Coordinates of C-alpha atoms in Angstrom, one line a residue:
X39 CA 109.9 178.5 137.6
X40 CA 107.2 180.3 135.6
X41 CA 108.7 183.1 133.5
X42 CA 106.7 186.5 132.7
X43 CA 107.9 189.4 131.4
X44 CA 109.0 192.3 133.8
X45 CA 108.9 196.3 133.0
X46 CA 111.8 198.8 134.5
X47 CA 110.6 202.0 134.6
X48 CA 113.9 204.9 134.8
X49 CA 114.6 208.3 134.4
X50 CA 113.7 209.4 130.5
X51 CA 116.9 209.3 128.1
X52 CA 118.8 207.0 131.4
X53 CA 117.6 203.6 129.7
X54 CA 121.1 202.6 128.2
X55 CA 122.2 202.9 132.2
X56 CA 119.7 200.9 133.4
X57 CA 120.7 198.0 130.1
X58 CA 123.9 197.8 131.6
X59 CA 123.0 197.6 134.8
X60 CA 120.5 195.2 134.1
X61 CA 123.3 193.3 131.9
X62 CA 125.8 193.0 134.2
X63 CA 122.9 191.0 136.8
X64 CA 122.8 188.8 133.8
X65 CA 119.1 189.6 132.1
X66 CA 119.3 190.1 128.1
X67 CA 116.7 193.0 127.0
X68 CA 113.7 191.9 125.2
X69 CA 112.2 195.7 124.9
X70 CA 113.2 199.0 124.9
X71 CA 111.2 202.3 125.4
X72 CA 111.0 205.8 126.2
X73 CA 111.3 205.4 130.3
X74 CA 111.3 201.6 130.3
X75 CA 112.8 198.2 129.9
X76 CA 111.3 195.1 129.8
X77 CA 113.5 191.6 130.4
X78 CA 111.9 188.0 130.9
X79 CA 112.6 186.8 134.5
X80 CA 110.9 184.8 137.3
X81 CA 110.1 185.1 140.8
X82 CA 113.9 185.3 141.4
X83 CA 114.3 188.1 138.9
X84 CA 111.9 190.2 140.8
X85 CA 113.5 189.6 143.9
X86 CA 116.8 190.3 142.4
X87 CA 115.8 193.2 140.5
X88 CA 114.0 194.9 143.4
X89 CA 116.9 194.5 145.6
X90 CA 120.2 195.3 143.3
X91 CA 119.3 197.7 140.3
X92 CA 120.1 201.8 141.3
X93 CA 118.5 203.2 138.1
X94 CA 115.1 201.7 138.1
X95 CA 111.8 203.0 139.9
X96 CA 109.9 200.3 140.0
X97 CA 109.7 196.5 139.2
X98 CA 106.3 196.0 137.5
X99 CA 104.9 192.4 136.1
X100 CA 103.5 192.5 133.1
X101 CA 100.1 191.2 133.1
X102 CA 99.1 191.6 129.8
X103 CA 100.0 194.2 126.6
X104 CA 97.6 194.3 123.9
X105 CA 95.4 197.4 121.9
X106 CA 92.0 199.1 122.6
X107 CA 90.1 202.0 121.8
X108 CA 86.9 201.5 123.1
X109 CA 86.0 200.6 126.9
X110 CA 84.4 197.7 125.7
X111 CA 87.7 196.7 124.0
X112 CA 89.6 197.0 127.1
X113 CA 87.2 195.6 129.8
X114 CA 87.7 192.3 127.6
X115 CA 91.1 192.3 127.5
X116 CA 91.9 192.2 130.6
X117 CA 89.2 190.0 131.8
X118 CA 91.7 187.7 129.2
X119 CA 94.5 188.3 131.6
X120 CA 95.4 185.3 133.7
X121 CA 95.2 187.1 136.8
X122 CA 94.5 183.7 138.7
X123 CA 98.3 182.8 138.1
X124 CA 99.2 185.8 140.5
X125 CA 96.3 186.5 142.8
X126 CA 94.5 184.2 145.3
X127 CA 90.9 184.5 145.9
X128 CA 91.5 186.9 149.4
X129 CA 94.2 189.3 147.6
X130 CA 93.3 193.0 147.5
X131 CA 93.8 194.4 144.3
X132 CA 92.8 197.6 143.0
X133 CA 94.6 199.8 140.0
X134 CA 96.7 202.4 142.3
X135 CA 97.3 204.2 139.1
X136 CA 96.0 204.5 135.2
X137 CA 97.9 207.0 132.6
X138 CA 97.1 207.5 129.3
X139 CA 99.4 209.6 126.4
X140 CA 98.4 210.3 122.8
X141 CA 95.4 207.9 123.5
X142 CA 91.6 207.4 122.3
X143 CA 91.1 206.2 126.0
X144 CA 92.1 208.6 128.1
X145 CA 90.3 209.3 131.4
X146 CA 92.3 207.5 134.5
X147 CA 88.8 207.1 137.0
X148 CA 86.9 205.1 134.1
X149 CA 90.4 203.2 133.2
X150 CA 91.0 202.2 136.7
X151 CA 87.1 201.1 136.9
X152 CA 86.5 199.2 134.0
X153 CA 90.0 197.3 134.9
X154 CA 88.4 196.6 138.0
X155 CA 85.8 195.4 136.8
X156 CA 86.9 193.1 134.5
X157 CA 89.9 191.5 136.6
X158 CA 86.6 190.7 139.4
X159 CA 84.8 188.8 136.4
X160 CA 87.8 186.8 135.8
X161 CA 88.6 185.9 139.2
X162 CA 84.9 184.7 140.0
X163 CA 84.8 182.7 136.9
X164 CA 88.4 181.0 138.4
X165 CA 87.8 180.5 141.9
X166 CA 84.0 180.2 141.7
X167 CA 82.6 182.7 144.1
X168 CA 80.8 186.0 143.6
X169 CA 82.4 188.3 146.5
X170 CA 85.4 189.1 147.6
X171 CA 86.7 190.1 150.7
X172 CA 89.7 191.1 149.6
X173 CA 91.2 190.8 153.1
X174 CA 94.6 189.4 152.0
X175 CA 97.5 190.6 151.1
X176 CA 97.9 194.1 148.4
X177 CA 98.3 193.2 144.9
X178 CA 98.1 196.5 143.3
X179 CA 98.1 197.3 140.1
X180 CA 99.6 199.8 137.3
X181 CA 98.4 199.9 133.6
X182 CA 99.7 202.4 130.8
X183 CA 98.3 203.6 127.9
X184 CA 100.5 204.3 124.8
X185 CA 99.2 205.3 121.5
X186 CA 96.1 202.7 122.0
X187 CA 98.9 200.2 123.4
X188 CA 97.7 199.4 126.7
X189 CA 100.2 197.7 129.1
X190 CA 98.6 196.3 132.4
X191 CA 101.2 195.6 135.3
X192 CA 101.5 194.2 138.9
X193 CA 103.6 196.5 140.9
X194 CA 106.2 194.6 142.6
X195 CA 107.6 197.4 144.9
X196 CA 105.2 199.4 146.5
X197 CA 107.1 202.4 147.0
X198 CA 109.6 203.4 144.5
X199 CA 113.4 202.1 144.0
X200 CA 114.2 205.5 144.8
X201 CA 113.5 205.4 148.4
X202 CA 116.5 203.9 149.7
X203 CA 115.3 204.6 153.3
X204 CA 118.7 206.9 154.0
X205 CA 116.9 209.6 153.1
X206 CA 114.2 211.4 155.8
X207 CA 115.7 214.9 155.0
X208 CA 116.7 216.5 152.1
X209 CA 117.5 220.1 150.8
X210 CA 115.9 222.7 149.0
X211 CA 116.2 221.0 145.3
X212 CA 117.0 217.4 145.9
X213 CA 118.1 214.8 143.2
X214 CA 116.3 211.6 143.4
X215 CA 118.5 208.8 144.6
X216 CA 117.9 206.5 141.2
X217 CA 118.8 209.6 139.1
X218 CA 121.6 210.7 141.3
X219 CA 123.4 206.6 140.9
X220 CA 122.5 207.0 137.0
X221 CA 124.1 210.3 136.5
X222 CA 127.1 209.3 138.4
X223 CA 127.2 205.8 135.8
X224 CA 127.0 208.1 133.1
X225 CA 130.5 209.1 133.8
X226 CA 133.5 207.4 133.7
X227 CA 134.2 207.5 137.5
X228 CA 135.0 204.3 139.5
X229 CA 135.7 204.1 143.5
X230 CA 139.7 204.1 143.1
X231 CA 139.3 207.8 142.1
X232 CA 138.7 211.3 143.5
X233 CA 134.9 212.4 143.4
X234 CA 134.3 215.7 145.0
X235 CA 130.3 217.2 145.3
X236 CA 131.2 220.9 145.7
X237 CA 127.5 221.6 146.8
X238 CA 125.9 218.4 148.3
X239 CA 122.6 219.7 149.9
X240 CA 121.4 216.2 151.8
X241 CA 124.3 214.1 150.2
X242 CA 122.7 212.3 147.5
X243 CA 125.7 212.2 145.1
X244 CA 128.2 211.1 147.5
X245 CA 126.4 208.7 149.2
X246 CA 125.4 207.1 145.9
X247 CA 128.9 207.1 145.2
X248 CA 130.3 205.5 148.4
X249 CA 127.4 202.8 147.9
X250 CA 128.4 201.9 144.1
X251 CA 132.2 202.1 145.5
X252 CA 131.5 200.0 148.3
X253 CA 129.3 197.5 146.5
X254 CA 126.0 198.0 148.7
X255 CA 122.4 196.7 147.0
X256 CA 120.3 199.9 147.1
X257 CA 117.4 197.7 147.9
X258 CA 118.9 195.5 150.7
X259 CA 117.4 197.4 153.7
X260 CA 114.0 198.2 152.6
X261 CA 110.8 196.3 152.1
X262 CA 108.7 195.2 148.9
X263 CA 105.5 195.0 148.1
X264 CA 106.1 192.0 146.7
X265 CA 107.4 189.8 149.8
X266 CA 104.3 189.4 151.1
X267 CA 103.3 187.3 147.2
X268 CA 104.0 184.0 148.8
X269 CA 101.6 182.1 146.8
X270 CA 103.7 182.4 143.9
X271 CA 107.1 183.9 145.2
X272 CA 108.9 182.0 147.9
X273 CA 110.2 183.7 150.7
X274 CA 113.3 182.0 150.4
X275 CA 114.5 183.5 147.5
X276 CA 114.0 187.5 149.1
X277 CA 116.4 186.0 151.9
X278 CA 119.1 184.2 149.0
X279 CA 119.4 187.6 147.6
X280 CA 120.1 189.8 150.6
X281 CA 122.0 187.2 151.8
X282 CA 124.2 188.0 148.8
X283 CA 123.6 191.3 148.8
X284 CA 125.3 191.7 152.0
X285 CA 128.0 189.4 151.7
X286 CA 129.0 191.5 148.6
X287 CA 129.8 194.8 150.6
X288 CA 133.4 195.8 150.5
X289 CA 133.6 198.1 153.6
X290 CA 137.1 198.0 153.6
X291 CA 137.5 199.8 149.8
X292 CA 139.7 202.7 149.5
X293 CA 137.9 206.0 148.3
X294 CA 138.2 209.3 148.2
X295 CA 134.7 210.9 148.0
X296 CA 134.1 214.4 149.6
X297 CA 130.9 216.7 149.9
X298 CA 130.7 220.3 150.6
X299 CA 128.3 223.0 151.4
X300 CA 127.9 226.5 152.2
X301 CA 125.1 225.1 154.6
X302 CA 126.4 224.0 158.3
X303 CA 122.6 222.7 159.0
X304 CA 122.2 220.8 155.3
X305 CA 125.8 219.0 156.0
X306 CA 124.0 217.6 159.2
X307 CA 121.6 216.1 157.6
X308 CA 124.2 215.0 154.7
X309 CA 126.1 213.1 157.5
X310 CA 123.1 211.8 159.1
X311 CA 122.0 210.2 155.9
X312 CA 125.0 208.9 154.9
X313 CA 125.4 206.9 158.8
X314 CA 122.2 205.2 157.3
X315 CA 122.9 204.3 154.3
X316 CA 126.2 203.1 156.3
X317 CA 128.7 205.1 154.1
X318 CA 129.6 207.8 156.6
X319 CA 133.3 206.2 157.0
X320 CA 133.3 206.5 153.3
X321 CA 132.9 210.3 152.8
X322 CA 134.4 213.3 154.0
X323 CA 131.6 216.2 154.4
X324 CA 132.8 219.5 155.2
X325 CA 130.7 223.3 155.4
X326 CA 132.6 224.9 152.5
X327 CA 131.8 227.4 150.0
X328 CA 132.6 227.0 146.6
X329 CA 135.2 229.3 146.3
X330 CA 137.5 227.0 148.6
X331 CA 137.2 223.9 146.3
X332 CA 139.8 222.6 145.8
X333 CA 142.2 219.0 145.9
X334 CA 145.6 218.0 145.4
X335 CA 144.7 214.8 143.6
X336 CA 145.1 214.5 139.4
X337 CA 142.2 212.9 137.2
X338 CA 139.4 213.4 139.6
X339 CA 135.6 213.8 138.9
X340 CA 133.3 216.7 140.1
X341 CA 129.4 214.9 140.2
X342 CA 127.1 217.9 141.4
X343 CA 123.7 219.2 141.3
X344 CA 124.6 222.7 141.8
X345 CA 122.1 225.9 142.6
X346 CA 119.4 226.7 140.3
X347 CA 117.8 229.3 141.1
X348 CA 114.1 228.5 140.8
X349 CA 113.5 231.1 143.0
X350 CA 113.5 234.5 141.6
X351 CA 115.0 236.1 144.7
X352 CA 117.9 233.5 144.0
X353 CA 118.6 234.2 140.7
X354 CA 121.0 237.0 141.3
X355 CA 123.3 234.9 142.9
X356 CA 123.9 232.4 140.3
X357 CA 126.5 234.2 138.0
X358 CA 128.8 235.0 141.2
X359 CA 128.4 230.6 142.8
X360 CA 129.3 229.3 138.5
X361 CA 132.1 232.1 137.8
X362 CA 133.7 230.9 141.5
X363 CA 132.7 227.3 140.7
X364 CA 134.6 227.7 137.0
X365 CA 138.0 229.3 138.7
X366 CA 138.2 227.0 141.0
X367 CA 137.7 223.7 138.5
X368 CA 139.8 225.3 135.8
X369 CA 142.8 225.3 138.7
X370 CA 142.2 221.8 138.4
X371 CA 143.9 221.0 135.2
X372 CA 143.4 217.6 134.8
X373 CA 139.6 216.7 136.5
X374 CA 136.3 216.4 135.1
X375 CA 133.2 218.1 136.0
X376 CA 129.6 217.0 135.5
X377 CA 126.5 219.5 136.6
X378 CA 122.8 218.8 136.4
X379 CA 121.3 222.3 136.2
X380 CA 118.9 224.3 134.5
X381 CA 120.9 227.4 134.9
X382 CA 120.8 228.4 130.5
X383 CA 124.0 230.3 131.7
X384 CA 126.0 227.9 133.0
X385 CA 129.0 227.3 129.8
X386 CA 129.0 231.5 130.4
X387 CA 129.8 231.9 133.9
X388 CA 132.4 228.3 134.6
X389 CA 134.1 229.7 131.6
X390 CA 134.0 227.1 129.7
X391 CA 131.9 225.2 126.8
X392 CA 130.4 221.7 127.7
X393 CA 131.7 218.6 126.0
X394 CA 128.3 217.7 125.9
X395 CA 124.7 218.9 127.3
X396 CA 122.5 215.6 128.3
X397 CA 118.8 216.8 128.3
X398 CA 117.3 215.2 131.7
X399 CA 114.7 215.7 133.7
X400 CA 114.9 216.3 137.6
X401 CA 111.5 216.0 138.8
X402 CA 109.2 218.3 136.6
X403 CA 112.5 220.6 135.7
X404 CA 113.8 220.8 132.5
X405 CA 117.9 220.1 133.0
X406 CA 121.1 219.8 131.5
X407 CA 123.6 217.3 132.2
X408 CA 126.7 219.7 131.1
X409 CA 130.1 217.2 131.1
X410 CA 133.5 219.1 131.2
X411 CA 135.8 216.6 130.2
X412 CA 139.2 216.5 131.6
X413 CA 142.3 214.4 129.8
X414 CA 142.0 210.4 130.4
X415 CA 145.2 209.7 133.2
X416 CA 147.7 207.2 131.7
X417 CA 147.1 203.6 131.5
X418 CA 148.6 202.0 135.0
X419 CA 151.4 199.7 134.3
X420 CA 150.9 196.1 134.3
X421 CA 153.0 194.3 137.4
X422 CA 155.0 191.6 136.4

């Protein structure tokens, strides 16, 4: 099976979650970047890639990677790239996007039309014919620009990873699904212990949660662009993988995993996403304000992406929701708590000073991962 290189977009500073994940499906790392991960793989790598990873947003092919600084430069590069290998003479292909960063070559209309361009010269040259209807199936197509390093890619998923399909409703400041399963990786939470989301909005946390816990395929529900690339990815192998996809689900797994809000309406919605992503018998969701936290469980983990008041007219009300948030998680001696805000006076008002601050991005907002680390519990006792 032909092998090509394939590009993992993630969340900036969230690539060593995305190595592990992509690890433990068995691909080795060939390149590491700022936001992205390239492996080698085959048709079955997309497949499984698409269908399995949490912390990716896309699955890109890699088409070609090489340097220009001049349109002329790049219109002959990628009239270079073998674009017969992936699309047949009917495929629609445009360039759905073009973005360009410390570059000499930097407007995204005359990128995406020289690219054009050039891919229709190599095609008419391969399959000997001057017009295309371009009637077929979408091959569309993403290139990057770098510091003069262009990087030209097939986009395998059409729309991104993090659309699980759970999802038609969300609350005021939502937390993409991909960053919400990263975050929670980040920690060292597994599904045999207590997670508690103190202020869930549309359930992203949990739900993630009860799907690592439960060993659901984020992708197994949803559709790729790429199934539709039967000319050089078999059908078959989209229907292998869901196949084992779904005979990996452990419904039966034990968990304790419970969402709160202040909210009645936004816990609606929370349960109504979480009966699509099939999890609902997985999570408890409760209306609850903050000031009623609490559990009588040791060693457990608070994953949360709490208020943050991006509104003026809500920024009064912050000090009051962290010093309540802070009394109650400081009555839980032994837990850990980890908050994506961008709240600067968070450590002031839980009481406490972060173990560590993780700079992320949620969307265009500047955030902190803060992580309050509680004691490890004891090491379980082996049975004889």
């Amino acid at each position: 099976m032909k092998r090509f290189p394939i590009i993992l977009p993630c969340h900036f500073g969230l690539e060593a979650v995305l190595k592990r994940e992509l690890y433990d499906l068995g691909y080795e790392t060939t390149r590491v970047e700022d936001g992205r991960i390239t492996i080698e793989g085959d048709a079955d790598a997309v497949c499984r890639t698409n269908i399995f990873l949490r912390t990716a947003e896309r699955v890109l092919i890699c088409v070609g990677r090489f340097r220009a600084v001049t349109y002329d430069e790049l219109f002959e590069a990628i009239k270079a790239c073998p674009w017969e290998e992936f699309i047949p003479a009917n495929g629609k292909f445009w360039v759905t996007k073009a973005s360009s960063v410390n570059s000499k070559l930097f407007s995204p209309s005359d990128i995406q039309s020289i690219a054009k361009k050039a891919m229709v010269e190599r095609l008419k040259q391969h399959y000997d014919i001057e017009w295309f209807a371009e009637d077929g199936v979408a091959y569309p197509i993403r290139i990057f620009i770098n510091k003069d390093e262009v990087t030209v890619c097939l986009d395998t998923t059409g729309d991104s990873l993090h659309k699980r399909g759970y999802r038609t409703q969300a609350g005021k400041a939502p937390i993409s699904e991909t960053l919400a399963a990263a975050l929670i990786m980040l920690t060292p939470w597994h599904g045999d212990r207590v997670l508690v989301d103190p202020f869930c909005g549309s359930g992203t946390f949990a739900i993630e949660a009860a799907m690592i816990a439960a060993n659901i395929a984020p992708g197994m529900n949803r559709k790729f662009t790429a199934m539709e690339w039967d000319n050089f990815i078999e059908p078959a192998l989209w229907d292998e993988n869901i196949e084992e996809a779904r005979d990996n689900i452990d419904y039966d797994v034990k968990t304790d995993i419970q969402a709160y809000d202040i909210d009645g309406q936004v816990i609606r919605i929370a349960k109504e996403n979480a009966k699509r992503a099939g999890v609902d018998e997985l999570i408890h969701f409760q209306q609850r304000e903050v000031k009623d936290l609490s559990h009588g469980g040791k060693y457990g983990f608070i994953i949360s992406n709490p208020p943050y008041g991006e509104r003026l007219e809500e920024k009064d009300t912050l000090p009051a929701i962290y010093s309540a948030f802070g009394e109650r998680f400081m009555a839980l001696d032994s837990w850990s708590a980890y908050l994506i805000t961008s709240y600067e006076d968070t450590e002031k008002y839980v009481g406490r000073k972060a173990d560590k601050v993780r700079k992320i991005y949620n969307g265009m907002i500047k955030t902190g991962y803060y992580q309050f680390l509680g004691p490890k519990p004891p090491k379980r006792k082996k049975e004889d």
